[in-house]
PDB file of C-alpha atoms in Angstrom:
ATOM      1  CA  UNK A   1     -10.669 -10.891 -54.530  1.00 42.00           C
ATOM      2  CA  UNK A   2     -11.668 -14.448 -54.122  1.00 44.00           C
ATOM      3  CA  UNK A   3      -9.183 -17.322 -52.373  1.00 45.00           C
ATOM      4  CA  UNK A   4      -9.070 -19.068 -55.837  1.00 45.00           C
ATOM      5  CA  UNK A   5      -7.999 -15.839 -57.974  1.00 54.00           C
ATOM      6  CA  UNK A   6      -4.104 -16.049 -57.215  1.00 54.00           C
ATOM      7  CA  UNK A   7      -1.698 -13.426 -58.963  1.00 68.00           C
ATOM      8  CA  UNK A   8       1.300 -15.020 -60.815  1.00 74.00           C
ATOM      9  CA  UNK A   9       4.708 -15.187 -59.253  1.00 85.00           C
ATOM     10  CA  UNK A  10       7.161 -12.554 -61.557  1.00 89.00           C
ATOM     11  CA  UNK A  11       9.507 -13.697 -63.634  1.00 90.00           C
ATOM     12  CA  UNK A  12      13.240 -14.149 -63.241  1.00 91.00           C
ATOM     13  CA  UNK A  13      13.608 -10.982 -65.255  1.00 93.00           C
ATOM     14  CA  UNK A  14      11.492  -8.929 -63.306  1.00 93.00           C
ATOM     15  CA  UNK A  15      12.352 -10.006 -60.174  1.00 93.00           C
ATOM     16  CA  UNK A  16      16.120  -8.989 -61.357  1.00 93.00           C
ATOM     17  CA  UNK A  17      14.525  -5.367 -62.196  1.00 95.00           C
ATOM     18  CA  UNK A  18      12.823  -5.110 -59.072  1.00 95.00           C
ATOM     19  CA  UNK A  19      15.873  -5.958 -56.964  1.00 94.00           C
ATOM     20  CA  UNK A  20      17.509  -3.206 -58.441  1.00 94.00           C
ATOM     21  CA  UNK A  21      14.510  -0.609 -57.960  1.00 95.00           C
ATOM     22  CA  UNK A  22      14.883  -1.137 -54.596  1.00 95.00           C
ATOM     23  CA  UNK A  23      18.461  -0.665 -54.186  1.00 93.00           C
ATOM     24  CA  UNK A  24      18.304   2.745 -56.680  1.00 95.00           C
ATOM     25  CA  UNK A  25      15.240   3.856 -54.241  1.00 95.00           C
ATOM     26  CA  UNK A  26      15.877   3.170 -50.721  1.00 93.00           C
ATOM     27  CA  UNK A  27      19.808   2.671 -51.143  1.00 91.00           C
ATOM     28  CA  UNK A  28      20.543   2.622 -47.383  1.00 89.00           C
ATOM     29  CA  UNK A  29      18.999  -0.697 -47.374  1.00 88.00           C
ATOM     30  CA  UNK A  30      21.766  -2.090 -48.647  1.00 86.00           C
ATOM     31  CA  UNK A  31      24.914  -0.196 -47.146  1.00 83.00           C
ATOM     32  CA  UNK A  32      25.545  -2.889 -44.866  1.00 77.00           C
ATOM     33  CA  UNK A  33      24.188  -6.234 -46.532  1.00 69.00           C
ATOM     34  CA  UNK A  34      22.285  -7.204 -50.060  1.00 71.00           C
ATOM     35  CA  UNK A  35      19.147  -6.337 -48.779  1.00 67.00           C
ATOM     36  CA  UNK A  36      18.914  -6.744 -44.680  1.00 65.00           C
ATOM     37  CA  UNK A  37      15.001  -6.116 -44.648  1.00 78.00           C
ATOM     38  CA  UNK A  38      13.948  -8.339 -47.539  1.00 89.00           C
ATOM     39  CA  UNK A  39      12.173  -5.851 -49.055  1.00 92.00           C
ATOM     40  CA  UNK A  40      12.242  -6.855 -52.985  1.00 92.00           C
ATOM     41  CA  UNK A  41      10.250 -10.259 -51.465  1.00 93.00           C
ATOM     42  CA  UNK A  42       7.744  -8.412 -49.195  1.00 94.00           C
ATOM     43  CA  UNK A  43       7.008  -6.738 -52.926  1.00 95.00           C
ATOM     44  CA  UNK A  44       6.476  -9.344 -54.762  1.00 94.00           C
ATOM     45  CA  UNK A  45       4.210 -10.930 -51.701  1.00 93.00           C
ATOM     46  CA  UNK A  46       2.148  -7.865 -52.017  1.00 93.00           C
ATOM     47  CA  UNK A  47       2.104  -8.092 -55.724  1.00 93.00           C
ATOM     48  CA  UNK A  48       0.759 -12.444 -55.233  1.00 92.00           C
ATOM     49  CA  UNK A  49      -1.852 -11.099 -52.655  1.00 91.00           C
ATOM     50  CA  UNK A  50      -2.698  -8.191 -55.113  1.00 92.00           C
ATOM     51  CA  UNK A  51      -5.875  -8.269 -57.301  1.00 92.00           C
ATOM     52  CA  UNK A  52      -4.911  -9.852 -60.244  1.00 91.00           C
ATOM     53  CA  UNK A  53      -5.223  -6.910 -62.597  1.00 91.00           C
ATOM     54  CA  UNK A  54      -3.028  -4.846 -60.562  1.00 92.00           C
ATOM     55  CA  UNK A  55      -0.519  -6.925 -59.912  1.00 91.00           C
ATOM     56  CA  UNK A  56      -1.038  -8.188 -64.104  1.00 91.00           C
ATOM     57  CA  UNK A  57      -0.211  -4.356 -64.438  1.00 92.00           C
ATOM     58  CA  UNK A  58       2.890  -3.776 -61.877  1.00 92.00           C
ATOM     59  CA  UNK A  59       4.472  -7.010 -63.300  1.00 92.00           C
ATOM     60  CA  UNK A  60       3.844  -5.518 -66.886  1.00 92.00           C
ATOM     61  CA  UNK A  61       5.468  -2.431 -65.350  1.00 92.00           C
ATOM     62  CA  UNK A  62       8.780  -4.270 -64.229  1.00 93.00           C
ATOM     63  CA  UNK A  63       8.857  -5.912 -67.359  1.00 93.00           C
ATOM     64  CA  UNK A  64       8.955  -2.987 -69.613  1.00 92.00           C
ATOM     65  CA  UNK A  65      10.868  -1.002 -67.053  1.00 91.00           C
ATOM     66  CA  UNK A  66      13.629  -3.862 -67.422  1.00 92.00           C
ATOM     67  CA  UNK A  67      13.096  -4.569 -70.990  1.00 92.00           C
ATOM     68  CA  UNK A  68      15.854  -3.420 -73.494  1.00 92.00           C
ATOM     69  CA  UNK A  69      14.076  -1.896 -76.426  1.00 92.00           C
ATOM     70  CA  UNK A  70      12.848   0.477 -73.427  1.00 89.00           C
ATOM     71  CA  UNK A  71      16.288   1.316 -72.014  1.00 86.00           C
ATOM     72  CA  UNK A  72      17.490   2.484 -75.727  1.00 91.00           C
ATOM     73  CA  UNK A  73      13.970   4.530 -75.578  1.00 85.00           C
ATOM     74  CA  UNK A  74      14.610   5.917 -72.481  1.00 83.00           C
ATOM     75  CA  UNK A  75      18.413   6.671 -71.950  1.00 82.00           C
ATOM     76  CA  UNK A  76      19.719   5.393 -75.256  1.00 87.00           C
ATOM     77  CA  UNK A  77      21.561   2.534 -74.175  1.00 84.00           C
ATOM     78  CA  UNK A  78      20.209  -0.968 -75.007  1.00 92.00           C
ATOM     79  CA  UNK A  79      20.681  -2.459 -71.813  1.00 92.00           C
ATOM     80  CA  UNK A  80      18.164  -4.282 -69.506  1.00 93.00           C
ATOM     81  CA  UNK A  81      17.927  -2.234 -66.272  1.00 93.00           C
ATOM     82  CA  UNK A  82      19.198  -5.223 -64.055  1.00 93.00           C
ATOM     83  CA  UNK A  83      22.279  -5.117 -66.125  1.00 93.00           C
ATOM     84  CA  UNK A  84      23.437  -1.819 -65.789  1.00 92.00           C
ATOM     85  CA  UNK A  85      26.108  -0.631 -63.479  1.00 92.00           C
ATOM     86  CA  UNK A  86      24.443   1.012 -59.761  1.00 92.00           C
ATOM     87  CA  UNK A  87      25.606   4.955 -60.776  1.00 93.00           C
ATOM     88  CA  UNK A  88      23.850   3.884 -64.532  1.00 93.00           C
ATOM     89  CA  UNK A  89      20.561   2.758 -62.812  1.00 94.00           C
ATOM     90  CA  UNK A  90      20.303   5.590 -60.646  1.00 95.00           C
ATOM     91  CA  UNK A  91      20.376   7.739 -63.572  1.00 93.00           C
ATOM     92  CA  UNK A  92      18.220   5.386 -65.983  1.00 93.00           C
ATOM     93  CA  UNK A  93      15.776   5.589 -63.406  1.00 95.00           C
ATOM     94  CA  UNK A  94      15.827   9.213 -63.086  1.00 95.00           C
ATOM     95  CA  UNK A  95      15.769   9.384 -66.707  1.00 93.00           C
ATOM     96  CA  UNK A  96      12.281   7.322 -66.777  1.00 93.00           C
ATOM     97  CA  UNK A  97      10.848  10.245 -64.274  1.00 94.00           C
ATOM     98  CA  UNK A  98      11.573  13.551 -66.323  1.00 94.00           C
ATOM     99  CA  UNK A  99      10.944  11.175 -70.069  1.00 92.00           C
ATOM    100  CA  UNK A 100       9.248  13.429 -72.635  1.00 93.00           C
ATOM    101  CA  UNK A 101       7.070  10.177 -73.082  1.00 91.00           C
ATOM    102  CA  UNK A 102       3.920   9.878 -70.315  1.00 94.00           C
ATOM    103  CA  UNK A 103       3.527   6.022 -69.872  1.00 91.00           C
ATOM    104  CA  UNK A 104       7.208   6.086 -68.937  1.00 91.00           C
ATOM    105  CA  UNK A 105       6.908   8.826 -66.624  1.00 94.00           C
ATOM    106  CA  UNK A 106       3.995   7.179 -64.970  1.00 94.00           C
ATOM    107  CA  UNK A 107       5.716   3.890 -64.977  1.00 93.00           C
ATOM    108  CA  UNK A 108       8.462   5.182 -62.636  1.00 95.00           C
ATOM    109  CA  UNK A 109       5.747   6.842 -60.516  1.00 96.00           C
ATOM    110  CA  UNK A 110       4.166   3.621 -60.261  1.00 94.00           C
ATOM    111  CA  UNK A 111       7.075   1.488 -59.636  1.00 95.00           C
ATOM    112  CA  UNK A 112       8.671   4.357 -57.102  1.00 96.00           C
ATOM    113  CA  UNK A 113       5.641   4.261 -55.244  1.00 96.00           C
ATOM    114  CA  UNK A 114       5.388   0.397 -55.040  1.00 95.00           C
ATOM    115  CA  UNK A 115       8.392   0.722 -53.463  1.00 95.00           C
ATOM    116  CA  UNK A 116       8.491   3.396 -51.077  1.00 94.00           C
ATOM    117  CA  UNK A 117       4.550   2.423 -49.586  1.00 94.00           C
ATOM    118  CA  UNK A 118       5.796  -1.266 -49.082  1.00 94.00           C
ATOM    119  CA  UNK A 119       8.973   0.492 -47.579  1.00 93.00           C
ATOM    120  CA  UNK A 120       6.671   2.333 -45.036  1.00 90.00           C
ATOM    121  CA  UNK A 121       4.902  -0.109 -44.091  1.00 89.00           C
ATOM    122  CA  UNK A 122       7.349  -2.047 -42.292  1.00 89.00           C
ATOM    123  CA  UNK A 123       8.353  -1.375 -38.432  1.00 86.00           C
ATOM    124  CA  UNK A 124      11.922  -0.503 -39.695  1.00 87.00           C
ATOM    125  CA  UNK A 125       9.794   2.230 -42.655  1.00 88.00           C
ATOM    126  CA  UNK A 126       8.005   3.704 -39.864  1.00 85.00           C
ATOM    127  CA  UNK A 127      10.625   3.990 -37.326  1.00 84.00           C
ATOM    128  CA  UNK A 128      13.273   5.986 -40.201  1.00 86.00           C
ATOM    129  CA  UNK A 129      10.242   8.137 -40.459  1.00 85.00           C
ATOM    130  CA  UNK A 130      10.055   8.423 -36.816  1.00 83.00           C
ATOM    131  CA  UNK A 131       6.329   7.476 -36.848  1.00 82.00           C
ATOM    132  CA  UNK A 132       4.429   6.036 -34.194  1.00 80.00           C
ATOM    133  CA  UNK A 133       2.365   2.592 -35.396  1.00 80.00           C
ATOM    134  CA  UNK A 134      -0.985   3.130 -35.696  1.00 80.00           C
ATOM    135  CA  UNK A 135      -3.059   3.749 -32.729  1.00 81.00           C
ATOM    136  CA  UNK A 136      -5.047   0.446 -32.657  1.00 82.00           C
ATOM    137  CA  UNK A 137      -2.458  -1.372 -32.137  1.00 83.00           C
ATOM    138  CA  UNK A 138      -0.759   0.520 -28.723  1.00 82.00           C
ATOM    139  CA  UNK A 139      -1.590   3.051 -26.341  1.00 84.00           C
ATOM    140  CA  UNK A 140      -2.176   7.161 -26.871  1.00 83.00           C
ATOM    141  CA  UNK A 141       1.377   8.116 -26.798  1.00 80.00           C
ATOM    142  CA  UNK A 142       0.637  12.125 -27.396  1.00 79.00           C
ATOM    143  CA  UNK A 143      -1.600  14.467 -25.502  1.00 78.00           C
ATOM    144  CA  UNK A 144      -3.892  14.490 -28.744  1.00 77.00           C
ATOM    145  CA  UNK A 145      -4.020  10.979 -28.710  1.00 79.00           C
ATOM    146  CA  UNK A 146      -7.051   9.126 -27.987  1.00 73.00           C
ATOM    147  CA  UNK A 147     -11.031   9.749 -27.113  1.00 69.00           C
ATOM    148  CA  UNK A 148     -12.311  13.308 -26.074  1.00 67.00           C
ATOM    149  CA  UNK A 149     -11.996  14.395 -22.059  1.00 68.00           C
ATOM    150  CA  UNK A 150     -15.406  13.836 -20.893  1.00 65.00           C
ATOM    151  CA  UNK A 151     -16.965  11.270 -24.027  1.00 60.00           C
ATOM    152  CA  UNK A 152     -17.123   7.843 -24.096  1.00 63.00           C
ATOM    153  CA  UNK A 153     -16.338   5.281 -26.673  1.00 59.00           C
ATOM    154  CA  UNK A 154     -18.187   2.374 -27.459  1.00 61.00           C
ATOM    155  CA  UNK A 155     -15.279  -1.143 -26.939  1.00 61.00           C
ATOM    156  CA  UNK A 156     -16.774  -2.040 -30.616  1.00 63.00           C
ATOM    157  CA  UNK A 157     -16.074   1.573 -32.406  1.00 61.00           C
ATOM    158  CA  UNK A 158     -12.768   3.159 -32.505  1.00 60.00           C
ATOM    159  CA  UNK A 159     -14.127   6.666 -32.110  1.00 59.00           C
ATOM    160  CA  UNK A 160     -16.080   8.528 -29.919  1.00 54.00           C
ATOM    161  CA  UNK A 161     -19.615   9.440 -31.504  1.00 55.00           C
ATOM    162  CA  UNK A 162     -22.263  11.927 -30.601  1.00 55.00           C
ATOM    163  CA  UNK A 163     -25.992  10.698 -29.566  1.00 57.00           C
ATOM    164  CA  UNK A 164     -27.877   9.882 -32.585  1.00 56.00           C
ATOM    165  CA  UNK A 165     -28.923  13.339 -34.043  1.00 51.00           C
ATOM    166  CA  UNK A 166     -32.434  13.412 -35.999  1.00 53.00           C
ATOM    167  CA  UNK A 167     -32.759  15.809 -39.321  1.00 48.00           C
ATOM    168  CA  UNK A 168     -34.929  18.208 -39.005  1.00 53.00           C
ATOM    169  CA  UNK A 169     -38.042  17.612 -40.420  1.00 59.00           C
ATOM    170  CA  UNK A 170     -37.823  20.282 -43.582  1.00 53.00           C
ATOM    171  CA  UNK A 171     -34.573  18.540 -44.879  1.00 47.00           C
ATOM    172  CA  UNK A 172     -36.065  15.138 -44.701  1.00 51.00           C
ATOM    173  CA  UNK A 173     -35.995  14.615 -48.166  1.00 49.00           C
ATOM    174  CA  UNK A 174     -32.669  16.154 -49.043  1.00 45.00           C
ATOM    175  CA  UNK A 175     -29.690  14.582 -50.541  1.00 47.00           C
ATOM    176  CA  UNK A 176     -25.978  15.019 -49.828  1.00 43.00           C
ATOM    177  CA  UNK A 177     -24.098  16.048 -53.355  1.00 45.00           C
ATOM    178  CA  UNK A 178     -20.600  14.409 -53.627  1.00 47.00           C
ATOM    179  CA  UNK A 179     -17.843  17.665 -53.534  1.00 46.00           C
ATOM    180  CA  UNK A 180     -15.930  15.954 -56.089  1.00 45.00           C
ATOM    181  CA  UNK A 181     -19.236  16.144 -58.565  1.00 36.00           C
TER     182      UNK A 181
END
């Protein structure tokens, strides 16, 4: 993505919606305050710092998700999403995961997901998890932690490589074929 190709801030609507995604998905967020880890705004600053399709799409997402035609579609009230009572969104949204219809289905995927991996990211995500952070950024806590007894890394590689290996001189010409082919 270049500097100049900004995504567009959501709209008051959506921003409603998303508020409430988060407190129907990660609901101990808010047992003690609205939202103590200001997680609905480290969403929408991944969404601004998103490619612009993507984040074109997730904001599309949030706005059907909240939209009121879509509520009737999905749990037959006409209601937008931000509007319903907590115990109602927790169902609407569970409703939108087990939908007959696919797009809505995969809009609650999407949406959950959003969510959760922005959720995880944070100190306070990892730490619930009991996860360490990642290893470049502190010391081998765990015996299986770190480079290989007896190798050596490099200071400019994270890993520890073996000497440069030549192919043998009949396989010169072959190719590797992708697994996934």
């Amino acid at each position: 993505m270049r500097n100049d190709e900004r995504s567009v801030p959501l709209s008051a609507k959506a921003q409603a919606t998303l508020r409430s995604l988060v407190r129907v998905v990660v609901p101990h967020l808010f047992e003690h305050s609205r939202d103590g880890s200001g997680l609905a705004e480290r969403i929408e600053d991944r969404l601004l710092h998103a490619p612009p399709q993507i984040a074109a799409d997730l904001s599309q997402a949030l706005d059907v998700f909240g939209n009121r035609i879509s509520g009737l579609l999905i749990t037959g009230r006409p209601v937008p999403f931000a509007r319903l009572s907590p115990p109602a969104q927790e169902r609407a949204f569970a409703a939108w995961g087990q939908s007959p219809i696919p797009l809505a289905r995969t809009i609650h995927q999407a949406l959950r997901r959003l969510i959760l991996t922005t959720w995880y990211a944070t100190d306070a995500g990892r730490s619930e998890l009991r996860l360490l952070p990642p290893l470049h950024t502190r010391s081998p806590a765990l015996d299986w932690e770190g480079p290989l007894q007896g190798d050596h890394t490099l200071d400019h590689e994270p890993v520890a490589r073996h000497p440069v290996r030549r192919m043998p001189e009949d396989l010169a010409g072959a190719r590797a074929i992708p697994a996934a082919v």
